[in-house]
């Protein structure tokens, strides 16, 4: 009942032999304190691209001396961005030319000329370590699934965010937009991905709940009623346990679950609703809002999707998130927790020895 | 692709010949300033029933001198409630005995012994004007659909709430829990109900949006993609216009739509998520939360569903909402706006002349 999963399963190797050596940090430089990470940034993604994206990219550079950016966009945009920089920042930027904006509604989006496809290709070819886009979610997910390949056993990739809660225990919510029309088996896959993600980023031992409209067994729509017993039968990674059905408020209260599983339609509506709720009280709670950057789980590469309405600070935060994930080899560690199959080798910054 | 709609279509008459005369207000009394309205209250509905419900009922009585309540519950509960009252309040209470709690998960819930079924029956028999329950939504919807009958042309009833927004224009959100697994045609029906409701309660001329995960045509899951052109082809009541797809934040911002249409699963998750967001900032915004009482649209009687976690003030507010709807003959006015068929006669407080 779902669309065929897009994207091949990841092969064992994903770095092209011709990949360049990564820039070496000068040992006498402050940058040596942090390891270098190279992020491909889709300049045309987002409602206010390219200005907001360029602004966010520069902001990220300013706060992370180990950051190198590969700006992906049309020549006039990359040229203008580079011209505006001081020499120090310019030394940490490269550009890759791609001119087409990804379509928000193309079902498959196999057009290889879009900026997001070019940014993913930069990673697969070894010119960058991770990709960040504030463009249409579907286009980014498709580009990543096609370019990186899906992890073995992953039916549908999922976008995950970590939300602050009333109890202080953050809640991992997935999917927030990658898998609309999710089948029960897709939700079971999300539960495994979410538990593994919680395990590598949080305190471990997560309680995994299935988002529904009541907590009693049997509550929910057809998909939830079928998924509930599937999730109950899973052996979840990282010592996580399935706690049954949870409700919308549990995503922000944090009392009943640490990982909340849902389909990409419901999760996206909920996340944007929460964002609106914060906007509603913005005058009294300035600066607070749910995360505007989501991590794509289930593909053999690091991809961060920023909110289309992201501001420069949000884009910078998304770039920082991608950098953290790469530096901690998070997605490789996550893949190693998945029960389905021997995971692909974790992402590495090493250049193959020829 | 949906379950068969529950409940008969409403007949032309719904008041039994043996119905009692309604209590007459003493002309010398302060109560004469407001018209009398009789609300049947399900004492066993809600997470903290009966205490919270009894407390809410008495609170409502205290603030509305025209209110008469019919408390529906087991004898020991109704007896205790009545014993605790002063004489004046006791004069405005009646009791009806029913002992069974409605099941939260029974698919159809035809058991006539539940308190919510008995409360609905009190309305159909002419002993009350409206019903209020904080019990399981599905049980209340089923009881109302079976007892009152659906309006001609209504495929699935919908629960509607009115939310405060950033722009100050309230947003009508439906469905928040009655129609899980809604087909595109059900969403079209909700659009008509929502536009009519907005017309009778708001400023009219509402902008009707379909809740999705992006605003471009084609965004969303299968149901949304099929519903979008259906809604675009509707002739909406009250001068409303369809504005296309809207997103989660639009429900609280109010910039793009006045009526937001969705299925009961998504709407319930979103509403509870918003409630959680308010809880998250409760220490800084005390007392604010989304509405905890929803009106059931599409059945030939007035029914208000309170949140299962409703407190006494929420139950009182739900009773007040039901009283307002009855006093303004709101649902009859709404039915008269529906394009499908000649509406049933509007609810009336008149006792038939024999």
XYZ file of C-alpha atoms in Angstrom:
708
model
C 0.000 0.000 0.000
C 3.002 2.317 -0.099
C 4.943 3.657 -2.995
C 7.987 1.597 -3.881
C 10.904 2.666 -1.758
C 13.109 5.039 -3.658
C 16.839 4.515 -3.898
C 19.087 1.525 -4.128
C 20.455 -0.294 -1.109
C 23.865 1.085 -0.260
C 26.875 -0.748 -1.654
C 29.836 -1.485 0.556
C 31.845 1.453 -0.713
C 30.574 4.859 -1.507
C 33.639 6.995 -2.035
C 34.969 7.417 -5.539
C 38.623 6.624 -6.125
C 39.298 10.072 -7.483
C 38.196 11.861 -4.349
C 40.488 14.643 -3.257
C 42.479 14.556 -0.067
C 40.624 16.418 2.658
C 42.045 19.792 3.662
C 44.600 19.415 6.426
C 44.331 21.732 9.402
C 47.443 23.753 10.114
C 48.814 22.346 13.379
C 49.668 25.820 14.591
C 46.152 27.040 13.922
C 43.229 27.302 16.301
C 41.359 25.179 13.814
C 43.477 22.232 14.812
C 41.457 22.053 18.024
C 38.490 20.654 16.087
C 38.609 18.146 13.294
C 37.854 19.336 9.822
C 34.454 18.511 8.374
C 33.237 19.364 4.910
C 29.542 20.129 4.395
C 27.884 20.432 0.990
C 25.233 23.138 1.239
C 22.345 23.422 -1.212
C 22.221 27.167 -1.889
C 18.870 27.045 -3.684
C 16.957 25.191 -0.953
C 14.521 27.118 1.232
C 11.839 29.736 0.921
C 14.339 32.580 1.078
C 17.224 30.984 -0.780
C 19.935 31.816 -1.548
C 20.339 34.767 0.836
C 19.297 32.956 3.992
C 21.355 29.893 3.118
C 24.474 31.903 2.353
C 23.969 33.852 5.568
C 23.563 30.661 7.551
C 26.580 29.069 5.940
C 28.798 32.007 6.838
C 27.399 32.076 10.363
C 28.269 28.391 10.737
C 31.781 29.029 9.443
C 32.262 31.784 11.951
C 31.428 29.586 14.903
C 33.262 26.426 13.816
C 36.868 26.885 12.704
C 37.033 23.281 11.483
C 34.178 23.742 9.061
C 34.768 23.704 5.309
C 31.789 24.342 3.102
C 31.048 23.321 -0.424
C 28.455 25.779 -1.689
C 26.294 24.250 -4.412
C 24.380 26.618 -6.637
C 24.341 28.566 -9.871
C 27.568 30.442 -10.722
C 26.116 33.896 -10.125
C 25.040 32.887 -6.634
C 28.259 31.156 -5.647
C 30.331 33.991 -7.130
C 28.434 36.619 -5.180
C 28.742 34.600 -1.978
C 32.476 34.142 -2.373
C 33.084 37.787 -3.294
C 31.403 38.911 -0.090
C 33.833 36.998 2.103
C 37.018 37.882 3.828
C 40.077 35.892 2.818
C 40.076 33.619 5.842
C 36.532 32.453 5.290
C 37.095 32.210 1.542
C 39.837 29.694 2.174
C 37.288 27.419 3.783
C 34.773 27.513 0.954
C 34.548 25.659 -2.294
C 31.843 25.919 -4.861
C 30.123 23.451 -7.136
C 27.876 24.622 -9.892
C 24.306 23.404 -10.269
C 21.509 25.568 -11.462
C 18.164 23.889 -11.056
C 15.907 24.228 -8.043
C 14.468 20.929 -6.841
C 10.737 20.668 -7.423
C 8.607 20.548 -4.295
C 6.170 18.089 -5.782
C 8.045 15.901 -8.284
C 7.242 12.401 -7.111
C 10.645 10.943 -7.774
C 12.835 13.876 -8.669
C 15.454 11.984 -10.598
C 16.599 15.143 -12.317
C 20.355 15.092 -11.736
C 20.801 18.821 -12.326
C 19.223 20.058 -9.141
C 21.407 21.643 -6.498
C 20.424 19.044 -3.926
C 21.354 16.165 -6.234
C 24.681 17.874 -6.960
C 25.277 18.341 -3.226
C 24.617 14.652 -2.553
C 26.881 13.729 -5.450
C 29.632 15.829 -3.887
C 29.429 13.555 -0.857
C 29.336 10.324 -2.809
C 32.319 11.481 -4.861
C 34.275 12.301 -1.716
C 34.287 16.083 -1.970
C 32.155 16.543 1.125
C 31.243 14.614 4.269
C 27.582 15.522 4.604
C 24.829 17.427 2.850
C 22.499 20.126 4.167
C 19.437 21.427 2.325
C 16.468 23.595 3.239
C 14.807 22.654 -0.031
C 11.708 20.510 -0.517
C 11.884 17.513 1.813
C 10.803 15.010 -0.801
C 13.508 16.117 -3.215
C 16.227 15.872 -0.571
C 15.072 12.470 0.646
C 14.963 11.168 -2.904
C 18.348 12.628 -3.747
C 19.893 11.073 -0.643
C 18.225 7.706 -1.126
C 19.339 7.553 -4.754
C 22.796 8.965 -4.136
C 23.789 7.342 -0.861
C 21.626 4.254 -1.120
C 19.412 2.969 1.673
C 20.858 0.903 4.485
C 20.212 -2.812 4.068
C 16.819 -3.630 5.584
C 15.561 -0.071 5.521
C 12.200 0.098 3.820
C 11.723 3.854 3.942
C 14.127 6.477 5.283
C 12.824 8.690 8.076
C 13.442 12.254 9.132
C 14.074 12.618 12.836
C 14.039 15.612 15.167
C 14.803 15.843 18.857
C 12.352 17.967 20.823
C 12.726 19.604 24.217
C 10.126 18.419 26.724
C 8.564 19.408 30.011
C 10.342 16.634 31.883
C 13.714 17.666 30.508
C 14.177 14.324 28.746
C 14.325 15.086 25.043
C 11.914 13.204 22.796
C 12.992 11.818 19.445
C 10.178 12.185 16.908
C 10.172 10.392 13.572
C 9.138 10.540 10.797
C 8.553 14.250 10.229
C 8.142 14.206 6.476
C 9.953 11.490 4.542
C 7.351 8.708 4.526
C 3.831 9.842 3.763
C 1.361 6.967 3.245
C 3.455 4.826 5.573
C 2.464 1.175 5.927
C 2.557 -0.558 9.333
C 5.870 -2.202 8.404
C 7.327 1.230 7.668
C 6.334 2.370 11.153
C 8.038 -0.720 12.577
C 11.170 0.240 10.653
C 10.942 3.767 12.029
C 10.740 2.349 15.556
C 14.032 0.515 15.026
C 15.706 3.576 13.492
C 14.410 5.823 16.264
C 15.527 3.503 19.042
C 18.987 3.241 17.496
C 19.190 7.014 17.055
C 18.131 7.585 20.643
C 20.743 5.097 21.736
C 23.619 6.879 20.007
C 22.526 10.425 20.826
C 20.717 10.160 24.130
C 20.786 8.298 27.366
C 19.965 4.918 25.825
C 17.313 2.604 27.173
C 14.625 4.543 25.374
C 10.916 4.030 25.709
C 9.446 3.825 22.207
C 5.812 4.826 21.689
C 3.539 4.781 18.647
C 1.711 8.067 18.104
C -2.055 7.573 18.128
C -5.254 9.180 19.421
C -5.548 7.338 22.709
C -3.394 5.037 24.762
C -5.595 1.954 24.970
C -4.740 -0.894 22.611
C -7.028 -0.636 19.595
C -7.061 3.170 19.473
C -6.151 4.825 16.201
C -6.654 4.413 12.508
C -6.166 1.234 10.500
C -2.424 1.776 10.091
C -1.893 2.299 13.810
C -4.045 -0.679 14.788
C -1.964 -2.892 12.496
C 1.359 -1.355 13.507
C 0.839 -1.631 17.284
C 1.263 -5.438 17.459
C 4.123 -5.256 14.936
C 6.019 -2.828 17.152
C 5.206 -4.893 20.232
C 6.900 -7.844 18.578
C 10.120 -6.034 17.685
C 13.464 -6.546 19.301
C 14.569 -2.919 19.501
C 18.217 -1.861 19.423
C 20.024 -0.125 22.262
C 17.951 -1.749 24.987
C 14.845 0.195 23.989
C 11.397 -1.052 24.904
C 8.061 -0.509 23.190
C 5.602 1.190 25.547
C 2.540 1.136 23.290
C 0.372 3.978 22.076
C 1.094 7.569 23.009
C -0.643 10.843 22.132
C 0.202 14.220 20.668
C 0.982 15.828 24.000
C 3.453 13.085 24.874
C 5.774 14.474 22.202
C 6.252 17.616 24.264
C 5.704 16.315 27.782
C 8.188 13.442 27.645
C 6.535 11.494 30.432
C 5.571 8.385 28.529
C 8.119 7.926 25.741
C 11.591 8.934 24.621
C 11.028 7.981 20.991
C 7.717 8.706 19.268
C 7.043 6.895 16.012
C 4.668 8.118 13.342
C 4.251 8.507 9.600
C 5.764 11.478 7.804
C 2.401 13.148 7.194
C 1.260 13.141 10.808
C 4.728 13.938 12.130
C 5.150 16.879 9.797
C 1.737 18.326 10.660
C 2.454 17.923 14.375
C 5.931 19.452 14.200
C 4.699 22.448 12.224
C 1.770 22.825 14.617
C 4.178 22.928 17.553
C 6.223 25.487 15.703
C 3.088 27.565 15.277
C 2.308 27.241 18.973
C 5.710 28.681 19.778
C 5.071 31.494 17.323
C 1.833 32.172 19.159
C 3.703 32.871 22.375
C 6.787 34.319 20.710
C 6.375 37.725 22.308
C 6.474 36.109 25.703
C 8.995 33.365 24.906
C 11.299 34.958 22.366
C 13.686 32.749 20.478
C 12.171 29.433 21.469
C 10.960 27.059 18.807
C 11.114 23.372 17.951
C 14.183 22.242 16.008
C 14.219 23.378 12.396
C 16.717 20.780 11.199
C 15.963 17.080 10.828
C 18.367 14.210 10.253
C 17.625 11.674 7.541
C 17.945 8.138 8.905
C 18.182 5.026 6.787
C 20.495 6.212 4.039
C 24.226 5.503 3.907
C 25.322 9.099 4.248
C 24.755 12.115 6.438
C 21.951 14.398 5.284
C 20.270 17.163 7.261
C 17.018 18.720 6.071
C 16.320 22.253 7.254
C 12.831 23.739 7.504
C 11.891 25.575 4.315
C 11.216 28.682 6.392
C 14.564 28.386 8.158
C 16.379 31.592 8.958
C 20.173 32.008 8.822
C 20.532 30.801 12.411
C 18.488 27.705 11.586
C 20.614 26.923 8.546
C 23.749 27.423 10.647
C 22.294 25.106 13.254
C 21.546 22.484 10.577
C 25.119 22.730 9.283
C 26.387 22.385 12.846
C 24.198 19.323 13.341
C 25.562 17.726 10.174
C 29.112 18.503 11.293
C 28.494 16.942 14.714
C 26.995 13.826 13.175
C 29.979 13.408 10.897
C 32.560 14.096 13.590
C 31.025 11.575 15.945
C 30.528 9.046 13.131
C 26.976 8.928 14.450
C 25.216 7.389 11.497
C 27.793 4.622 11.174
C 27.327 3.833 14.866
C 23.592 3.872 14.326
C 23.812 1.525 11.340
C 25.864 -0.877 13.439
C 22.931 -1.107 15.875
C 20.423 -2.099 13.230
C 19.352 -5.708 13.467
C 18.519 -6.294 9.846
C 21.863 -6.978 8.261
C 25.551 -6.397 8.509
C 25.777 -2.622 8.249
C 27.816 -0.890 5.602
C 31.157 0.399 6.815
C 30.717 3.548 8.872
C 31.355 6.836 7.109
C 35.031 7.667 7.140
C 36.999 10.739 6.333
C 39.948 8.718 5.110
C 40.882 8.987 1.486
C 41.326 5.560 -0.085
C 44.957 4.650 -0.632
C 45.512 4.052 -4.306
C -12.150 2.729 2.099
C -13.795 3.942 5.302
C -15.941 2.121 7.765
C -19.630 2.394 7.083
C -20.990 5.540 8.632
C -22.645 4.797 11.927
C -26.120 6.009 12.729
C -29.317 6.483 10.825
C -30.195 9.644 8.971
C -32.271 11.849 11.216
C -36.049 11.641 10.880
C -38.098 14.792 10.748
C -39.134 14.587 14.380
C -36.975 13.615 17.259
C -38.970 14.479 20.358
C -41.096 11.798 21.913
C -44.742 12.641 22.571
C -44.358 11.877 26.265
C -41.677 14.431 26.841
C -42.140 16.521 29.944
C -42.800 20.222 29.883
C -39.564 22.120 30.321
C -39.078 23.813 33.698
C -40.517 27.293 33.657
C -38.386 30.086 35.034
C -40.007 32.088 37.806
C -40.615 35.546 36.298
C -39.540 37.182 39.540
C -36.295 35.277 39.543
C -32.877 36.322 38.262
C -32.983 33.146 36.200
C -35.611 34.745 34.024
C -32.882 36.896 32.467
C -31.539 33.890 30.591
C -33.573 31.207 28.949
C -33.610 27.808 30.532
C -31.525 25.113 28.933
C -31.309 21.489 30.045
C -28.025 19.635 29.601
C -27.625 15.891 30.053
C -24.207 15.263 31.591
C -22.443 11.894 31.388
C -21.097 11.490 34.915
C -18.888 8.513 34.079
C -17.056 10.132 31.133
C -13.488 11.312 31.607
C -10.253 10.155 33.164
C -11.229 11.468 36.583
C -14.939 10.801 36.493
C -17.193 11.224 38.339
C -15.571 13.763 40.662
C -14.333 16.125 37.980
C -17.599 15.910 36.057
C -19.728 16.577 39.116
C -17.451 19.458 40.058
C -17.682 20.902 36.555
C -21.453 20.503 36.473
C -21.887 22.404 39.729
C -19.473 25.082 38.579
C -21.547 25.514 35.405
C -24.745 25.747 37.447
C -23.219 28.426 39.620
C -22.389 30.658 36.691
C -25.560 30.151 34.634
C -28.849 30.593 36.506
C -30.797 29.289 33.528
C -29.001 25.979 33.498
C -30.791 22.773 34.466
C -28.715 19.622 34.523
C -29.663 16.024 34.075
C -26.911 14.016 35.717
C -26.589 10.572 34.164
C -24.772 7.931 36.155
C -25.058 5.079 38.630
C -27.373 5.691 41.623
C -24.564 5.898 44.169
C -22.864 8.627 42.135
C -25.961 10.667 41.435
C -27.138 10.307 45.050
C -23.819 11.545 46.394
C -23.804 14.468 43.978
C -27.323 15.534 44.905
C -26.720 15.160 48.655
C -23.769 17.531 48.436
C -25.869 20.359 47.017
C -27.681 23.258 48.531
C -31.426 23.369 47.954
C -31.295 26.008 45.237
C -28.889 24.047 43.080
C -30.707 20.808 43.844
C -33.837 22.286 42.326
C -31.991 22.611 39.043
C -30.765 19.057 38.892
C -32.383 15.853 37.790
C -30.842 12.459 37.672
C -31.091 9.532 35.308
C -29.651 6.189 36.202
C -27.212 4.365 33.962
C -24.369 2.323 35.258
C -22.007 1.253 32.484
C -18.954 3.175 31.400
C -18.596 3.507 27.634
C -15.705 1.481 26.270
C -12.872 3.512 24.764
C -12.251 1.004 21.993
C -15.565 -0.675 21.163
C -15.895 -0.162 17.431
C -19.607 0.503 17.412
C -20.647 0.651 21.045
C -24.286 -0.191 20.587
C -24.614 -1.098 24.225
C -27.640 0.933 25.350
C -26.715 0.773 29.027
C -23.791 3.177 28.936
C -24.132 6.563 30.561
C -23.451 8.370 27.293
C -26.168 6.417 25.467
C -28.569 7.173 28.305
C -27.638 10.859 28.154
C -28.311 10.970 24.398
C -31.581 9.133 24.941
C -32.581 11.785 27.471
C -32.282 14.345 24.664
C -34.137 12.296 22.070
C -36.928 11.663 24.578
C -37.226 15.362 25.327
C -35.843 15.391 28.863
C -32.776 17.424 27.903
C -31.698 19.817 25.153
C -28.084 18.746 24.673
C -25.566 16.191 25.863
C -22.075 16.666 27.271
C -19.550 13.873 27.825
C -15.849 13.700 28.619
C -15.909 9.970 27.887
C -14.268 8.176 24.971
C -14.806 10.172 21.788
C -15.749 7.171 19.687
C -18.442 6.090 22.127
C -19.969 9.578 22.256
C -19.907 10.010 18.490
C -21.522 6.625 18.007
C -24.136 7.271 20.677
C -25.019 10.638 19.112
C -25.074 9.299 15.560
C -27.314 6.409 16.554
C -29.506 8.418 18.899
C -29.903 11.710 17.049
C -29.329 10.412 13.536
C -27.006 12.017 11.023
C -28.108 15.023 9.029
C -29.149 14.123 5.492
C -26.065 14.118 3.271
C -23.587 13.823 6.120
C -21.229 10.955 5.508
C -19.294 11.129 8.750
C -19.864 13.478 11.700
C -16.937 15.688 12.682
C -15.721 17.140 15.940
C -14.861 20.812 15.699
C -12.881 23.132 17.947
C -12.185 26.835 17.638
C -8.587 27.819 18.328
C -7.120 31.183 19.240
C -4.524 32.393 16.736
C -1.689 34.842 16.433
C -3.663 37.070 14.088
C -6.623 37.218 16.456
C -8.908 35.551 13.915
C -9.982 32.267 15.460
C -9.420 29.133 13.397
C -12.028 26.393 13.201
C -10.333 22.978 13.120
C -12.165 19.800 12.181
C -12.146 16.858 12.558
C -10.377 16.364 15.888
C -11.312 12.766 16.504
C -14.587 11.503 15.042
C -13.456 10.279 11.613
C -10.254 8.271 11.622
C -9.461 6.636 8.266
C -11.305 9.443 6.493
C -11.771 9.137 2.743
C -11.379 12.184 0.472
C -15.174 12.514 0.270
C -15.320 12.654 4.065
C -12.852 15.534 4.049
C -15.046 17.284 1.482
C -17.996 16.817 3.828
C -15.953 18.240 6.697
C -15.142 21.298 4.573
C -18.840 21.977 4.121
C -19.590 21.439 7.817
C -16.657 23.621 8.846
C -17.588 26.452 6.519
C -21.172 26.365 7.776
C -20.024 26.309 11.400
C -17.678 29.225 10.797
C -20.519 31.078 9.171
C -22.866 30.739 12.142
C -20.254 31.313 14.861
C -17.688 33.623 13.295
C -17.414 36.467 10.902
C -18.540 34.470 7.871
C -16.722 34.535 4.570
C -14.292 31.961 5.832
C -11.200 30.782 4.030
C -11.197 26.983 4.084
C -7.869 25.143 3.894
C -6.967 21.462 3.718
C -4.299 20.470 6.235
C -1.269 18.981 4.503
C 2.537 19.031 4.628
C 3.175 21.782 2.128
C 1.124 24.367 0.310
C 1.882 23.495 -3.302
C -0.767 21.481 -5.118
C 0.263 17.823 -5.011
C 1.750 17.945 -1.523
C 0.532 15.415 0.996
C -0.464 11.806 1.251
C -2.819 9.938 -1.080
C -5.931 11.079 0.769
C -4.921 14.730 0.629
C -3.935 14.578 -3.043
C -7.351 13.141 -3.872
C -9.246 15.481 -1.553
C -7.649 18.720 -2.792
C -9.444 18.790 -6.170
C -12.669 17.611 -4.506
C -12.584 20.552 -2.106
C -11.659 22.917 -4.922
C -14.844 21.867 -6.714
C -17.182 22.430 -3.784
C -19.692 25.188 -3.443
C -19.146 26.060 0.197
C -21.888 27.488 2.419
C -21.780 30.919 4.031
C -19.725 32.502 1.267
C -16.634 30.485 2.200
C -13.876 29.886 -0.300
C -11.387 27.052 -0.567
C -7.825 28.358 -0.346
C -5.980 25.081 -0.938
C -3.419 23.314 1.189
C -2.308 24.698 4.530
C 0.157 23.422 7.125
C 0.288 22.641 10.833
C 1.364 26.117 11.852
C -1.530 27.696 9.982
C -3.867 26.258 12.608
C -2.357 28.561 15.219
C -1.222 31.474 13.085
C -4.507 32.120 11.316
C -2.926 33.914 8.383
C -3.973 31.562 5.611
C -7.251 29.980 6.654
C -10.208 30.389 8.990
C -11.328 26.772 8.694
C -8.790 23.941 8.591
C -10.028 20.571 7.396
C -8.411 17.267 8.285
C -9.167 13.699 9.296
C -9.893 12.848 12.912
C -6.570 11.087 13.441
C -4.378 13.952 12.275
C -6.582 16.586 13.903
C -6.575 14.804 17.238
C -2.792 14.347 17.229
C -2.318 18.006 16.311
C -4.752 19.322 18.923
C -3.193 17.235 21.685
C 0.270 18.295 20.536
C -0.754 21.943 20.808
C -2.124 21.227 24.239
C 1.237 19.746 25.172
C 3.021 22.814 23.839
C 0.947 24.980 26.141
C 1.772 22.677 29.024
C 5.434 23.121 28.151
C 5.181 26.851 28.747
C 2.553 26.643 31.469
C 4.785 28.170 34.109
C 5.185 31.219 31.942
C 1.691 31.293 30.451
C -0.527 29.995 33.242
C -4.062 29.024 32.415
C -3.728 29.109 28.650
C -4.518 26.039 26.618
C -6.385 25.069 23.478
C -10.105 24.420 23.881
C -10.910 21.191 25.689
C -14.470 20.894 24.418
C -15.407 20.001 20.848
C -18.787 20.235 19.143
C -20.063 17.294 17.157
C -21.265 18.424 13.736
C -23.412 16.359 11.408
C -25.856 14.827 13.859
C -29.365 16.116 14.486
C -28.780 17.101 18.091
C -26.382 19.095 20.211
C -23.463 17.089 21.602
C -20.275 18.428 23.138
C -17.273 16.169 23.720
C -14.895 17.220 26.468
C -11.251 16.187 26.595
C -10.785 13.009 28.629
C -8.285 14.849 30.811
C -10.686 17.770 31.301
C -10.707 19.435 34.699
C -13.830 20.825 36.393
C -13.409 24.183 34.639
C -13.148 22.403 31.265
C -16.310 20.407 31.929
C -18.079 23.594 33.009
C -16.876 25.251 29.827
C -18.159 22.329 27.750
C -21.551 22.566 29.442
C -21.577 26.309 28.807
C -20.743 25.687 25.142
C -23.589 23.201 24.820
C -25.958 25.680 26.492
C -24.892 28.477 24.133
C -25.343 26.256 21.095
C -28.831 25.311 22.206
C -29.862 28.846 23.143
C -28.751 30.219 19.800
C -30.277 27.275 17.918
C -26.833 27.081 16.325
C -26.927 23.581 14.951
C -30.304 24.110 13.346
C -28.984 27.255 11.695
C -25.954 25.312 10.567
C -28.066 22.508 9.129
C -30.051 25.071 7.176
C -26.813 26.132 5.453
C -25.950 22.654 4.251
C -26.378 22.213 0.530
C -27.139 18.533 0.487
C -30.804 18.351 1.335
C -33.644 20.046 3.100
C -32.433 20.140 6.668
C -34.378 18.632 9.523
C -36.320 21.119 11.588
C -34.016 23.070 13.888
C -33.828 21.903 17.494
C -36.632 23.407 19.479
C -37.463 23.574 23.137
C -41.187 23.533 22.501
C -43.145 20.589 23.775
C -45.361 19.160 21.047
C -49.033 19.990 21.484
C -51.006 16.822 21.798
